[in-house]
Structure formats: structure tokens, C-alpha cells
């Protein structure tokens, strides 16, 4: 039992980044005392680093059985992403239908929506993990092919399902925004899903921390004029924000 629990604990840290003892205990269905003993044992083995109230992965963590793009990104600029998620949640009213894209910031936004009387439609398995046990949130998971590395569902089934959705707001992530205001992504199969989400919502909100302003990507999702609101952090480049404002995007800093 203990080896299985510790393996699940490590998977949780790789999938979601830093976690508290409370979060781990709830996820694993274990006592707080068991989780603390596991953390102490895994720390002695060099597999994690204990911090106040929880644990994080060490910088050199690598798992031979799991790819890591989502897991690595989950720990980057975490404070800024949390602030963005908290501010974005204020844009959601009770009764809203919201689309949540894949990504670590939308995962944190899902956490902020716990206990709210809203409908969340998503292709993110990380969002599913955050909300699966919440009895207040109506959770709708889009179908599609599983991309384990990115904890997402993609493909024609996902896109077809989105044609049936009429959402209040779509919250999208991005790999970066160009100086001209174009919203980019790095993954071919994710771009059609992001575009379909934007078409299915009355309002499109982009969540992007300062490292993505400007940022990088290989594929254009839309222009800045396709984004109604950008929620970012206080370190964002003022010139980038001015460009997006000129394109008609409302900028909110968290």
C-alpha cells in the first residue's frame, strides 16, 4: 500500500506542481500523518523537497515513465499564475458556463472556482482532477484523444463537441504573444481546439503571465483583436499591454 501511495504522491507533484499536505491527503484518501511520513521518507531518498505545509519536486527531478512538459511548466512563475487565477475567477458570475483551456493557469483557475454554482466545460484532465469531487460545479469533460504529456484531450471529437457548446466565457492559455499582438501556441493539435473554444464563447479571456509578453510559439491562434480581456501580472511589459489595448483588448493586471 505504501509504495503505491508514494508513487501516486509523486505523480501528483509531477502533474500539478507544489502541493500541501491537505491537498495530498485529500487526493490520496490518506491521513495527514501518513502523508507526512511519506514526505519525510521521499525527502530522505532525494525524490522531493519539503517546504512549509507541503512539498515540491527537486529541480533535477526526472521520471523515466512520464514525459514532463506540463509538470515542469506547473512550477514556473507559480505566484504570478495564482494571482492571475484569483483575478480571473472574479470575472465569473454564478450561473455562467465557462470553457477552460489546458494549461497550468487554467488549472489554478479551476481551483478558484471550487464551490461555485457554475458549469465548467474543459478538455483539460488537470481541470478534471481539480473539480471532479466538487458537488457545486457542473463539470463537462469534452471527448477526444488523450495527450498524456499535456494532460489534455484533442482531436476531431473534441472539436465536434465544442460545436454544441454555447459558453459565457472561454479562458484560454498561450505559449506566448508576439510584439504585434498575435496569440501563439507551440502544438499543432491544440490550436484547432483553442480556436473552437473561442468560437463557442461570447467572451474570450486570455490568461498569460509576464514571461509570455512577448513570448514564443510556432502557430498563430488568433490576433490580439480576437481577445476580449487579457489577465496578466504586474510585471508584464507596458509596451505589450499598450499594443493589445490599441487592438481593443481590455487589460487586467493581477
Coordinates of C-alpha atoms in Angstrom, one line a residue:
X1 CA 0.0 0.0 0.0
X2 CA 2.7 2.5 1.0
X3 CA 4.7 2.1 -2.3
X4 CA 1.5 2.6 -4.3
X5 CA 0.6 5.7 -2.3
X6 CA 4.0 7.2 -2.6
X7 CA 4.0 6.6 -6.4
X8 CA 0.6 8.3 -6.6
X9 CA 2.0 11.2 -4.5
X10 CA 4.9 11.7 -6.9
X11 CA 2.6 11.6 -9.9
X12 CA 0.5 14.3 -8.2
X13 CA 3.5 16.5 -7.7
X14 CA 4.6 16.0 -11.3
X15 CA 1.2 16.7 -12.7
X16 CA 0.3 19.7 -10.6
X17 CA 3.5 21.1 -9.1
X18 CA 3.9 22.1 -5.4
X19 CA 1.2 20.6 -3.1
X20 CA 0.2 21.0 0.5
X21 CA -0.3 18.1 2.9
X22 CA -4.0 18.9 2.9
X23 CA -4.2 18.6 -0.9
X24 CA -2.2 15.4 -1.0
X25 CA -4.2 13.8 1.8
X26 CA -7.5 14.6 0.0
X27 CA -6.2 13.4 -3.3
X28 CA -4.7 10.1 -1.9
X29 CA -7.5 9.4 0.5
X30 CA -4.9 9.1 3.2
X31 CA -4.4 10.5 6.7
X32 CA -2.3 13.6 7.2
X33 CA 0.1 11.6 9.4
X34 CA 0.6 9.1 6.6
X35 CA 1.3 11.8 4.0
X36 CA 3.8 13.5 6.4
X37 CA 5.6 10.2 6.9
X38 CA 5.7 9.6 3.1
X39 CA 7.0 13.1 2.5
X40 CA 9.8 12.6 5.1
X41 CA 10.8 9.2 3.6
X42 CA 10.7 10.6 0.0
X43 CA 12.8 13.6 1.0
X44 CA 15.4 11.3 2.6
X45 CA 15.6 9.5 -0.7
X46 CA 16.1 12.7 -2.5
X47 CA 12.9 12.5 -4.5
X48 CA 11.2 15.7 -3.3
X49 CA 11.9 18.7 -1.2
X50 CA 9.7 19.5 1.8
X51 CA 8.5 23.1 2.2
X52 CA 6.3 24.7 4.8
X53 CA 3.0 22.9 4.7
X54 CA 3.8 20.6 1.8
X55 CA 6.4 19.6 -0.8
X56 CA 7.8 20.3 -4.3
X57 CA 9.9 18.4 -6.7
X58 CA 13.6 18.9 -6.8
X59 CA 15.0 20.9 -9.8
X60 CA 16.6 17.8 -11.3
X61 CA 13.6 15.5 -11.0
X62 CA 13.1 13.2 -13.9
X63 CA 10.7 10.4 -14.4
X64 CA 11.6 7.7 -17.0
X65 CA 8.0 6.7 -17.4
X66 CA 6.4 10.1 -17.6
X67 CA 7.0 13.0 -20.1
X68 CA 7.3 16.3 -18.3
X69 CA 6.3 19.4 -20.2
X70 CA 3.1 20.1 -18.2
X71 CA 4.8 19.2 -14.9
X72 CA 7.8 21.5 -15.5
X73 CA 5.7 24.4 -16.5
X74 CA 3.4 23.9 -13.5
X75 CA 6.2 25.2 -11.2
X76 CA 7.2 28.2 -13.2
X77 CA 6.0 31.7 -12.1
X78 CA 3.6 30.0 -9.7
X79 CA 2.9 33.0 -7.6
X80 CA 2.0 35.1 -10.6
X81 CA -0.2 32.4 -12.1
X82 CA -2.1 32.0 -8.8
X83 CA -2.7 35.8 -8.7
X84 CA -3.9 35.7 -12.3
X85 CA -6.2 32.8 -11.5
X86 CA -7.7 34.6 -8.5
X87 CA -8.4 37.7 -10.6
X88 CA -9.8 35.7 -13.5
X89 CA -12.2 33.9 -11.1
X90 CA -13.7 37.3 -10.3
X91 CA -14.8 37.6 -14.0
X92 CA -17.1 34.5 -13.5
X93 CA -20.6 35.0 -12.2
X94 CA -22.8 32.3 -10.6
X95 CA -24.7 30.5 -13.4
X96 CA -22.1 31.1 -16.0
X97 CA -20.9 28.5 -18.4
X98 CA -17.1 28.7 -18.8
X99 CA -14.7 26.9 -21.1
X100 CA -11.3 26.2 -19.6
X101 CA -8.4 25.5 -21.9
X102 CA -5.5 23.3 -21.0
X103 CA -2.5 24.7 -19.0
X104 CA -1.3 25.4 -15.5
X105 CA -3.0 28.7 -15.0
X106 CA -6.4 27.4 -16.1
X107 CA -5.9 24.5 -13.7
X108 CA -5.4 27.1 -10.9
X109 CA -8.5 29.0 -12.1
X110 CA -10.4 25.7 -11.7
X111 CA -9.3 25.5 -8.1
X112 CA -10.6 29.0 -7.5
X113 CA -14.0 28.0 -8.9
X114 CA -14.5 25.2 -6.4
X115 CA -17.8 25.6 -4.6
X116 CA -19.2 27.9 -7.2
X117 CA -22.6 27.4 -8.9
X118 CA -21.1 27.4 -12.4
X119 CA -20.8 25.0 -15.4
X120 CA -17.2 24.2 -16.4
X121 CA -16.6 22.7 -19.8
X122 CA -13.0 21.6 -20.4
X123 CA -10.6 19.4 -22.4
X124 CA -8.1 19.5 -19.5
X125 CA -7.5 16.5 -17.4
X126 CA -5.8 18.7 -14.8
X127 CA -9.1 20.7 -14.5
X128 CA -10.9 17.4 -14.2
X129 CA -8.7 16.5 -11.3
X130 CA -9.4 19.8 -9.6
X131 CA -13.2 19.7 -9.9
X132 CA -14.1 16.0 -10.1
X133 CA -15.3 15.8 -6.5
X134 CA -17.0 19.3 -6.3
X135 CA -20.7 18.9 -6.0
X136 CA -21.5 22.5 -6.7
X137 CA -19.7 22.8 -10.1
X138 CA -21.4 21.2 -13.1
X139 CA -18.4 19.6 -14.9
X140 CA -18.5 18.7 -18.5
X141 CA -15.5 16.9 -20.0
X142 CA -15.0 17.1 -23.8
X143 CA -14.1 13.9 -25.6
X144 CA -11.1 13.3 -27.7
X145 CA -7.7 11.7 -27.8
X146 CA -5.6 11.8 -24.6
X147 CA -2.3 13.7 -24.8
X148 CA -0.7 12.4 -21.6
X149 CA 2.2 14.8 -21.7
X150 CA -0.1 17.8 -21.6
X151 CA -3.0 16.3 -19.7
X152 CA -5.4 17.2 -22.5
X153 CA -8.0 15.9 -24.9
X154 CA -7.6 16.9 -28.5
X155 CA -8.7 15.9 -32.0
X156 CA -11.9 15.9 -34.1
X157 CA -14.1 14.5 -31.3
X158 CA -13.1 17.5 -29.1
X159 CA -13.7 20.0 -31.9
X160 CA -17.1 18.4 -32.8
X161 CA -18.2 18.5 -29.1
X162 CA -17.3 22.2 -28.9
X163 CA -19.7 23.0 -31.8
X164 CA -22.5 22.1 -29.4
X165 CA -21.3 24.4 -26.6
X166 CA -22.5 28.0 -26.0
X167 CA -20.4 29.4 -23.2
X168 CA -20.4 32.7 -21.4
X169 CA -16.6 32.9 -21.3
X170 CA -13.7 30.9 -22.7
X171 CA -10.5 31.1 -20.7
X172 CA -7.5 30.4 -22.9
X173 CA -3.8 29.9 -22.3
X174 CA -1.0 30.6 -24.7
X175 CA 2.7 29.8 -25.2
X176 CA 3.3 33.5 -26.0
X177 CA 2.1 36.7 -27.6
X178 CA 4.1 38.5 -30.3
X179 CA 5.0 42.2 -30.1
X180 CA 2.3 42.7 -32.8
X181 CA -0.3 41.1 -30.5
X182 CA -0.7 37.7 -32.2
X183 CA -1.6 34.9 -29.8
X184 CA 0.6 31.8 -30.4
X185 CA 0.8 28.2 -29.4
X186 CA 3.5 25.6 -29.9
X187 CA 1.4 22.4 -30.5
X188 CA -0.4 21.7 -33.8
X189 CA -3.2 19.6 -32.4
X190 CA -4.1 22.1 -29.6
X191 CA -4.6 25.1 -31.9
X192 CA -7.9 24.0 -33.5
X193 CA -9.3 23.3 -30.0
X194 CA -8.4 26.8 -28.8
X195 CA -10.0 28.3 -31.9
X196 CA -13.1 26.2 -31.4
X197 CA -13.3 27.3 -27.8
X198 CA -13.1 31.0 -28.8
X199 CA -15.9 30.5 -31.4
X200 CA -18.1 28.8 -28.7
X201 CA -18.0 31.7 -26.2
X202 CA -19.5 35.1 -26.0
X203 CA -16.3 36.4 -24.4
X204 CA -12.7 35.3 -24.7
X205 CA -10.3 35.8 -21.8
X206 CA -6.6 35.1 -22.2
X207 CA -4.5 34.2 -19.2
X208 CA -0.8 34.9 -19.6
X209 CA 1.9 35.8 -17.1
X210 CA 4.6 38.3 -17.9
X211 CA 7.0 35.7 -19.4
X212 CA 4.7 35.3 -22.3
X213 CA 4.5 39.1 -23.1
X214 CA 6.2 38.8 -25.5
X215 CA 6.6 35.0 -25.8
X216 CA 7.2 32.3 -28.4
X217 CA 5.2 29.8 -30.4
X218 CA 5.1 28.2 -33.8
X219 CA 1.4 28.6 -34.7
X220 CA -1.0 31.6 -34.6
X221 CA -4.2 31.0 -32.7
X222 CA -5.6 34.5 -33.3
X223 CA -4.8 38.1 -33.4
X224 CA -5.0 40.4 -30.4
X225 CA -8.3 41.7 -31.7
X226 CA -9.7 38.2 -31.1
X227 CA -9.2 38.5 -27.3
X228 CA -11.7 40.5 -25.2
X229 CA -9.7 40.5 -22.0
X230 CA -6.1 39.8 -21.0
X231 CA -5.4 38.9 -17.4
X232 CA -1.7 39.1 -16.6
X233 CA 0.6 40.1 -13.7
X234 CA 2.1 43.4 -12.7
X235 CA 5.5 42.6 -14.3
X236 CA 4.1 42.5 -17.8
X237 CA 5.8 44.7 -20.4
X238 CA 3.9 48.0 -20.6
X239 CA 4.6 48.3 -24.4
X240 CA 3.0 44.9 -25.0
X241 CA 0.0 45.9 -22.9
X242 CA -0.3 49.2 -24.9
X243 CA -0.3 47.2 -28.1
X244 CA -3.1 44.9 -27.0
X245 CA -5.1 47.8 -25.7
X246 CA -4.9 49.5 -29.1
X247 CA -6.2 46.3 -30.7
X248 CA -9.3 46.5 -28.4
X249 CA -8.3 44.1 -25.7
X250 CA -9.1 45.1 -22.1
X251 CA -6.1 44.5 -19.9
X252 CA -6.4 43.5 -16.3
X253 CA -3.3 43.1 -14.1
X254 CA -3.5 40.9 -11.0

